[in-house]
XYZ file of C-alpha atoms in Angstrom:
390
model
C 80.435 90.424 109.890
C 83.564 91.097 107.888
C 86.310 93.290 109.178
C 88.088 95.935 107.104
C 91.820 96.154 107.785
C 92.843 99.488 109.211
C 93.736 102.199 106.722
C 96.465 104.650 107.592
C 94.851 107.946 108.643
C 97.132 109.857 106.293
C 95.616 107.949 103.387
C 92.002 108.858 104.115
C 92.320 112.211 102.353
C 93.881 110.486 99.345
C 91.024 108.004 99.147
C 88.442 110.774 99.386
C 90.178 112.723 96.632
C 90.374 109.717 94.324
C 86.711 108.866 94.763
C 85.718 112.473 94.063
C 87.470 112.675 90.703
C 85.338 113.232 87.602
C 84.389 110.269 85.408
C 85.358 109.964 81.724
C 84.287 107.249 79.298
C 86.826 104.422 78.932
C 87.943 103.209 75.521
C 86.949 99.606 74.786
C 89.883 97.204 74.588
C 90.409 94.638 71.873
C 88.977 91.178 72.498
C 91.832 89.029 73.779
C 89.794 85.946 74.656
C 89.647 84.384 71.176
C 91.491 81.104 70.794
C 91.506 81.017 66.989
C 94.817 81.459 65.175
C 96.928 80.559 68.189
C 100.571 79.782 67.439
C 101.309 76.066 67.534
C 103.786 76.658 70.351
C 104.711 79.486 72.682
C 106.996 79.980 75.679
C 107.078 83.103 77.845
C 110.715 83.965 78.405
C 112.212 85.305 81.620
C 109.664 83.964 84.106
C 111.898 83.468 87.159
C 112.054 80.128 88.916
C 111.879 80.378 92.692
C 111.752 77.545 95.164
C 109.107 77.618 97.875
C 110.581 78.450 101.277
C 108.682 75.715 103.102
C 106.335 72.813 102.403
C 103.230 75.021 102.452
C 104.351 77.968 100.309
C 103.941 76.721 96.731
C 101.101 79.208 96.138
C 103.090 82.148 97.465
C 106.125 81.066 95.448
C 104.042 80.739 92.267
C 102.610 84.234 92.772
C 106.120 85.528 93.445
C 107.377 84.109 90.134
C 104.641 85.898 88.206
C 105.043 89.204 90.031
C 108.831 89.102 89.668
C 108.366 88.486 85.938
C 106.470 91.769 85.660
C 108.372 93.989 88.066
C 110.828 94.303 90.936
C 111.702 91.387 93.184
C 109.106 90.704 95.881
C 110.140 88.734 98.957
C 108.259 85.421 99.155
C 107.757 85.914 102.887
C 105.898 89.143 102.168
C 103.741 87.308 99.624
C 102.937 84.668 102.244
C 101.788 87.401 104.623
C 99.551 89.042 102.004
C 98.133 85.677 100.882
C 97.361 84.283 104.367
C 99.562 81.258 103.689
C 99.133 78.729 106.499
C 101.919 76.522 107.775
C 100.272 73.594 109.537
C 98.510 70.324 108.730
C 96.318 70.637 111.824
C 92.633 70.879 110.772
C 92.013 73.983 112.860
C 94.935 75.811 111.264
C 95.086 76.891 107.623
C 97.620 75.145 105.436
C 98.865 76.424 102.121
C 97.128 79.212 100.224
C 93.582 79.565 98.872
C 93.023 80.556 95.245
C 91.283 83.909 96.003
C 94.113 84.814 98.393
C 96.655 84.494 95.587
C 94.703 87.072 93.582
C 94.541 89.310 96.644
C 98.336 88.994 97.019
C 98.658 90.189 93.429
C 96.538 93.264 94.193
C 98.255 93.999 97.526
C 99.348 97.651 97.808
C 100.396 100.288 100.316
C 96.715 101.020 101.046
C 96.077 97.823 103.012
C 97.712 95.692 105.664
C 98.597 92.022 105.560
C 96.447 89.588 107.539
C 98.647 86.481 107.329
C 101.081 85.532 110.052
C 103.892 83.917 108.061
C 106.005 87.075 107.823
C 105.922 87.715 111.549
C 104.774 91.316 111.274
C 102.081 93.378 109.592
C 103.142 94.999 106.347
C 101.496 97.695 104.222
C 102.166 96.697 100.650
C 105.374 95.140 99.367
C 108.650 96.756 100.323
C 109.806 97.082 96.688
C 106.695 98.646 95.130
C 103.654 100.611 96.244
C 101.055 99.758 93.571
C 99.346 96.394 93.324
C 98.763 94.530 90.066
C 95.555 93.535 88.389
C 94.598 90.004 89.459
C 91.710 87.600 88.824
C 90.835 84.042 89.757
C 88.545 81.615 87.997
C 87.687 77.942 87.561
C 85.468 75.512 85.673
C 82.317 74.245 87.387
C 82.274 70.609 88.476
C 80.759 68.233 85.948
C 82.066 70.007 82.860
C 81.934 68.040 79.624
C 85.053 66.913 77.784
C 84.477 69.616 75.173
C 84.229 72.283 77.889
C 87.468 71.066 79.460
C 89.275 71.177 76.111
C 87.987 74.717 75.513
C 89.285 75.604 78.978
C 92.711 74.298 77.953
C 92.502 76.423 74.794
C 91.721 79.467 76.957
C 94.798 78.761 79.060
C 96.936 78.504 75.931
C 95.454 81.761 74.573
C 96.368 83.611 77.767
C 99.904 82.231 77.670
C 100.258 83.050 73.953
C 99.326 86.645 74.820
C 102.365 86.723 77.112
C 100.791 86.131 80.519
C 102.080 83.381 82.854
C 99.246 81.718 84.801
C 99.205 80.301 88.346
C 97.310 76.977 88.403
C 96.089 74.814 91.286
C 96.926 71.184 90.528
C 97.375 67.747 92.011
C 100.870 66.624 92.932
C 101.099 64.039 90.133
C 98.619 62.508 87.676
C 98.432 59.420 89.873
C 99.059 61.025 93.254
C 96.816 63.371 95.234
C 98.419 66.394 96.826
C 97.411 70.042 96.184
C 100.191 72.061 94.582
C 100.515 75.340 92.673
C 102.509 75.686 89.462
C 103.076 78.467 86.905
C 102.212 77.715 83.268
C 104.679 79.450 80.949
C 104.160 77.738 77.596
C 102.800 74.947 75.438
C 103.591 73.012 72.263
C 100.786 71.535 70.168
C 103.144 69.444 68.045
C 104.544 67.755 71.147
C 101.215 67.969 72.971
C 102.744 69.389 76.154
C 102.339 72.164 78.708
C 105.494 73.870 80.021
C 105.528 75.094 83.605
C 107.664 76.246 86.527
C 107.354 74.154 89.673
C 108.400 75.704 93.010
C 109.255 72.305 94.513
C 112.731 70.698 94.193
C 111.777 68.402 91.317
C 112.649 71.162 88.869
C 116.134 71.722 90.281
C 117.702 68.704 88.584
C 121.130 67.984 87.201
C 123.387 64.951 86.854
C 123.851 64.854 90.604
C 120.166 64.554 91.421
C 117.877 67.004 93.169
C 119.353 70.406 93.784
C 118.101 73.542 95.435
C 117.750 75.185 98.793
C 114.784 75.941 100.993
C 115.657 79.608 100.696
C 114.512 81.750 97.814
C 117.851 83.520 97.490
C 120.173 80.501 97.328
C 121.207 78.260 94.481
C 120.826 78.715 90.753
C 117.160 79.092 89.929
C 117.024 79.878 86.242
C 114.831 78.033 83.740
C 117.649 78.545 81.232
C 119.819 76.358 83.476
C 117.334 73.685 84.463
C 114.732 73.861 81.723
C 110.978 73.938 82.156
C 109.000 70.977 83.347
C 106.703 69.578 80.691
C 103.712 67.267 80.871
C 101.401 65.973 78.199
C 98.063 67.705 77.787
C 96.430 64.550 79.142
C 98.527 64.529 82.310
C 98.149 68.283 82.754
C 94.364 68.129 82.534
C 94.445 65.233 84.990
C 96.294 67.184 87.692
C 94.502 70.463 86.902
C 91.150 68.809 87.617
C 91.850 68.948 91.364
C 88.659 70.128 93.160
C 89.018 73.562 94.724
C 86.724 72.874 97.697
C 89.517 73.191 100.281
C 91.170 76.076 98.473
C 88.499 78.776 98.356
C 86.833 77.449 95.186
C 84.079 75.032 96.261
C 82.391 73.383 93.299
C 85.130 74.302 90.817
C 88.037 72.531 89.156
C 90.744 73.717 86.735
C 91.368 76.713 88.995
C 93.794 79.457 88.005
C 94.940 82.992 88.831
C 96.034 85.733 86.432
C 98.310 88.481 87.800
C 99.567 91.358 85.639
C 100.240 95.091 85.966
C 98.336 97.601 83.894
C 99.876 98.232 80.493
C 100.943 101.798 79.707
C 101.730 103.029 76.197
C 102.947 106.570 75.567
C 103.010 108.529 72.301
C 105.190 111.616 72.031
C 107.636 113.208 69.561
C 111.074 111.624 69.545
C 112.732 115.036 69.335
C 111.594 118.533 70.322
C 113.286 121.901 70.607
C 114.234 123.743 73.760
C 111.072 125.301 75.205
C 108.878 123.674 72.539
C 105.252 122.814 73.355
C 103.932 119.430 72.216
C 101.416 116.715 73.125
C 101.921 113.482 75.046
C 99.176 110.844 74.805
C 99.101 107.992 77.309
C 96.942 104.871 76.931
C 96.373 102.636 79.940
C 94.978 99.098 79.617
C 93.659 97.000 82.504
C 94.499 93.456 81.280
C 91.814 90.853 81.813
C 92.185 87.679 79.790
C 90.357 85.362 82.168
C 87.459 83.403 80.625
C 84.818 84.694 83.000
C 81.512 82.890 83.298
C 78.642 85.312 83.878
C 78.281 86.155 87.539
C 80.816 83.615 88.782
C 83.901 85.716 89.382
C 84.623 89.189 90.755
C 85.648 91.412 87.855
C 87.366 93.965 90.134
C 86.410 97.206 88.326
C 88.835 100.001 89.196
C 87.202 103.147 90.553
C 88.723 106.624 90.831
C 91.148 105.722 88.057
C 93.727 108.324 87.082
C 96.497 108.715 84.517
C 99.338 110.777 85.967
C 102.275 112.347 84.131
C 105.637 113.008 85.787
C 107.990 115.520 84.180
C 111.687 116.365 84.449
C 112.660 119.427 86.440
C 112.120 122.609 84.468
C 109.350 121.140 82.285
C 105.708 122.149 82.555
C 102.256 120.863 81.641
C 99.204 122.882 80.684
C 96.573 122.322 83.353
C 96.744 119.310 85.648
C 99.385 116.595 85.319
C 96.774 114.020 86.320
C 93.697 113.055 84.274
C 90.588 111.638 85.946
C 89.249 108.553 84.185
C 86.679 107.388 86.726
C 85.742 103.700 86.567
C 87.924 101.482 84.384
C 86.519 98.022 83.777
C 88.800 95.010 83.576
C 89.680 94.431 79.940
C 89.184 98.090 78.986
C 91.554 100.910 78.079
C 91.537 104.660 78.643
C 93.683 107.470 77.327
C 94.667 110.991 78.285
C 96.478 113.704 76.341
C 98.713 116.270 78.027
C 100.121 119.479 76.545
C 103.737 119.686 77.665
C 106.452 122.319 77.317
C 110.075 121.204 77.330
C 112.635 122.826 79.591
C 115.493 125.122 78.706
C 118.190 122.440 78.609
C 119.143 120.151 75.731
C 119.609 116.415 76.202
C 117.606 113.232 76.645
C 114.800 113.340 79.188
C 112.438 110.660 80.513
C 108.732 111.329 81.072
C 106.883 108.889 83.312
C 103.227 107.839 83.169
C 101.339 105.950 85.880
C 97.820 104.595 85.604
C 96.114 103.525 88.817
C 92.698 102.799 90.277
C 91.016 101.453 93.404
C 89.780 97.863 93.620
C 88.078 96.135 96.517
C 87.497 92.523 97.421
C 86.311 90.124 100.100
C 87.893 86.969 101.465
C 86.105 84.222 103.373
C 87.086 82.964 106.796
C 89.806 80.340 106.557
C 90.644 78.385 109.711
C 92.384 80.830 112.067
C 92.109 83.696 109.571
C 88.907 85.783 109.821
C 86.890 86.918 106.818
C 87.749 90.452 105.786
C 87.276 93.094 103.119
C 90.095 95.053 101.555
C 90.776 97.946 99.187
C 93.944 98.398 97.164
C 95.422 100.758 94.601
C 96.495 98.811 91.509
C 97.984 99.916 88.219
C 101.130 100.155 86.157
C 103.765 102.560 84.905
C 105.610 103.383 81.721
C 108.040 105.946 80.390
C 109.106 107.626 77.179
C 112.425 109.322 76.415
C 112.420 112.560 74.429
C 115.495 114.217 72.969
C 115.603 118.001 73.375
C 117.696 119.760 70.748
C 119.129 123.275 70.910
């Protein structure tokens, strides 16, 4: 029987309120899975390059790179705790990080507690942010044809070309077994290569040989300094074909994890008058670019979804400042319109919008770590600045 990590008593009322909110129909999102008309090359800029803090933390480091690309810095040790990263080669003790646990680390929020032991203490969400991100994991079933594998590569390129770095489970080298996580950040069809960040020291190279420290805070760690690693499509597909049997994905190869916050777009007048009433429309999108096979992967629908508006002091909103959306499916969008009245002061003012919803998941037993269920609040935030004129 699975265990559910304890939920803070003070949060029970919040959970009950969220579940009780009225349901509104979501707006369908555009299809982002098509691979036609891809650019011949693409590189996602500003994906940070962090080195894993020990020999078993490549998965946690890869997840950290992606999360730090999207938002505030997250300590790799906290990621290891959320992802149940094991630190031993003993068979009875977990080593490294399973694929589903990396997705769970992406979703980790203040609503749930960590189960891993790497951090040395239980934590409730990351110390630098309260909301989790959307996260999904997927893979290609064993025995896939060459055409299916090439389509899988095209799907990876399509996700990257849409601006999303992807965590991939790979072999150590094309001719050397050794499970290792890397972050795909680009590709080039003309050169026939995949670009990626590697949390191990091989990427920290200069004229003096290997460089880097087994501490995430030390040493230069910028792709602009060291450049991305690049492998041919052939070599990449070779290492990416690592079976996921020991990593939470039995029967699957070409395993990957997508982590991204919800996208928030806000429409409002650029300028209003003092005390003027106007409308603010917020659109929230739950990104889901993973090439799901029917029934294979949890789609993590978000229940009790809300869109909340935060206003400057002295401003007001007609009715509630929070709109109930209900269930928001992965890959869908929803919008809410608020009628707002500006305050009595002139100047530039920022209005914030946060979209959030509840997701739940289950993780299997893994060596010393028991199976457990979890629930987290995921989402994203945005803001718009409005000038108030006298």
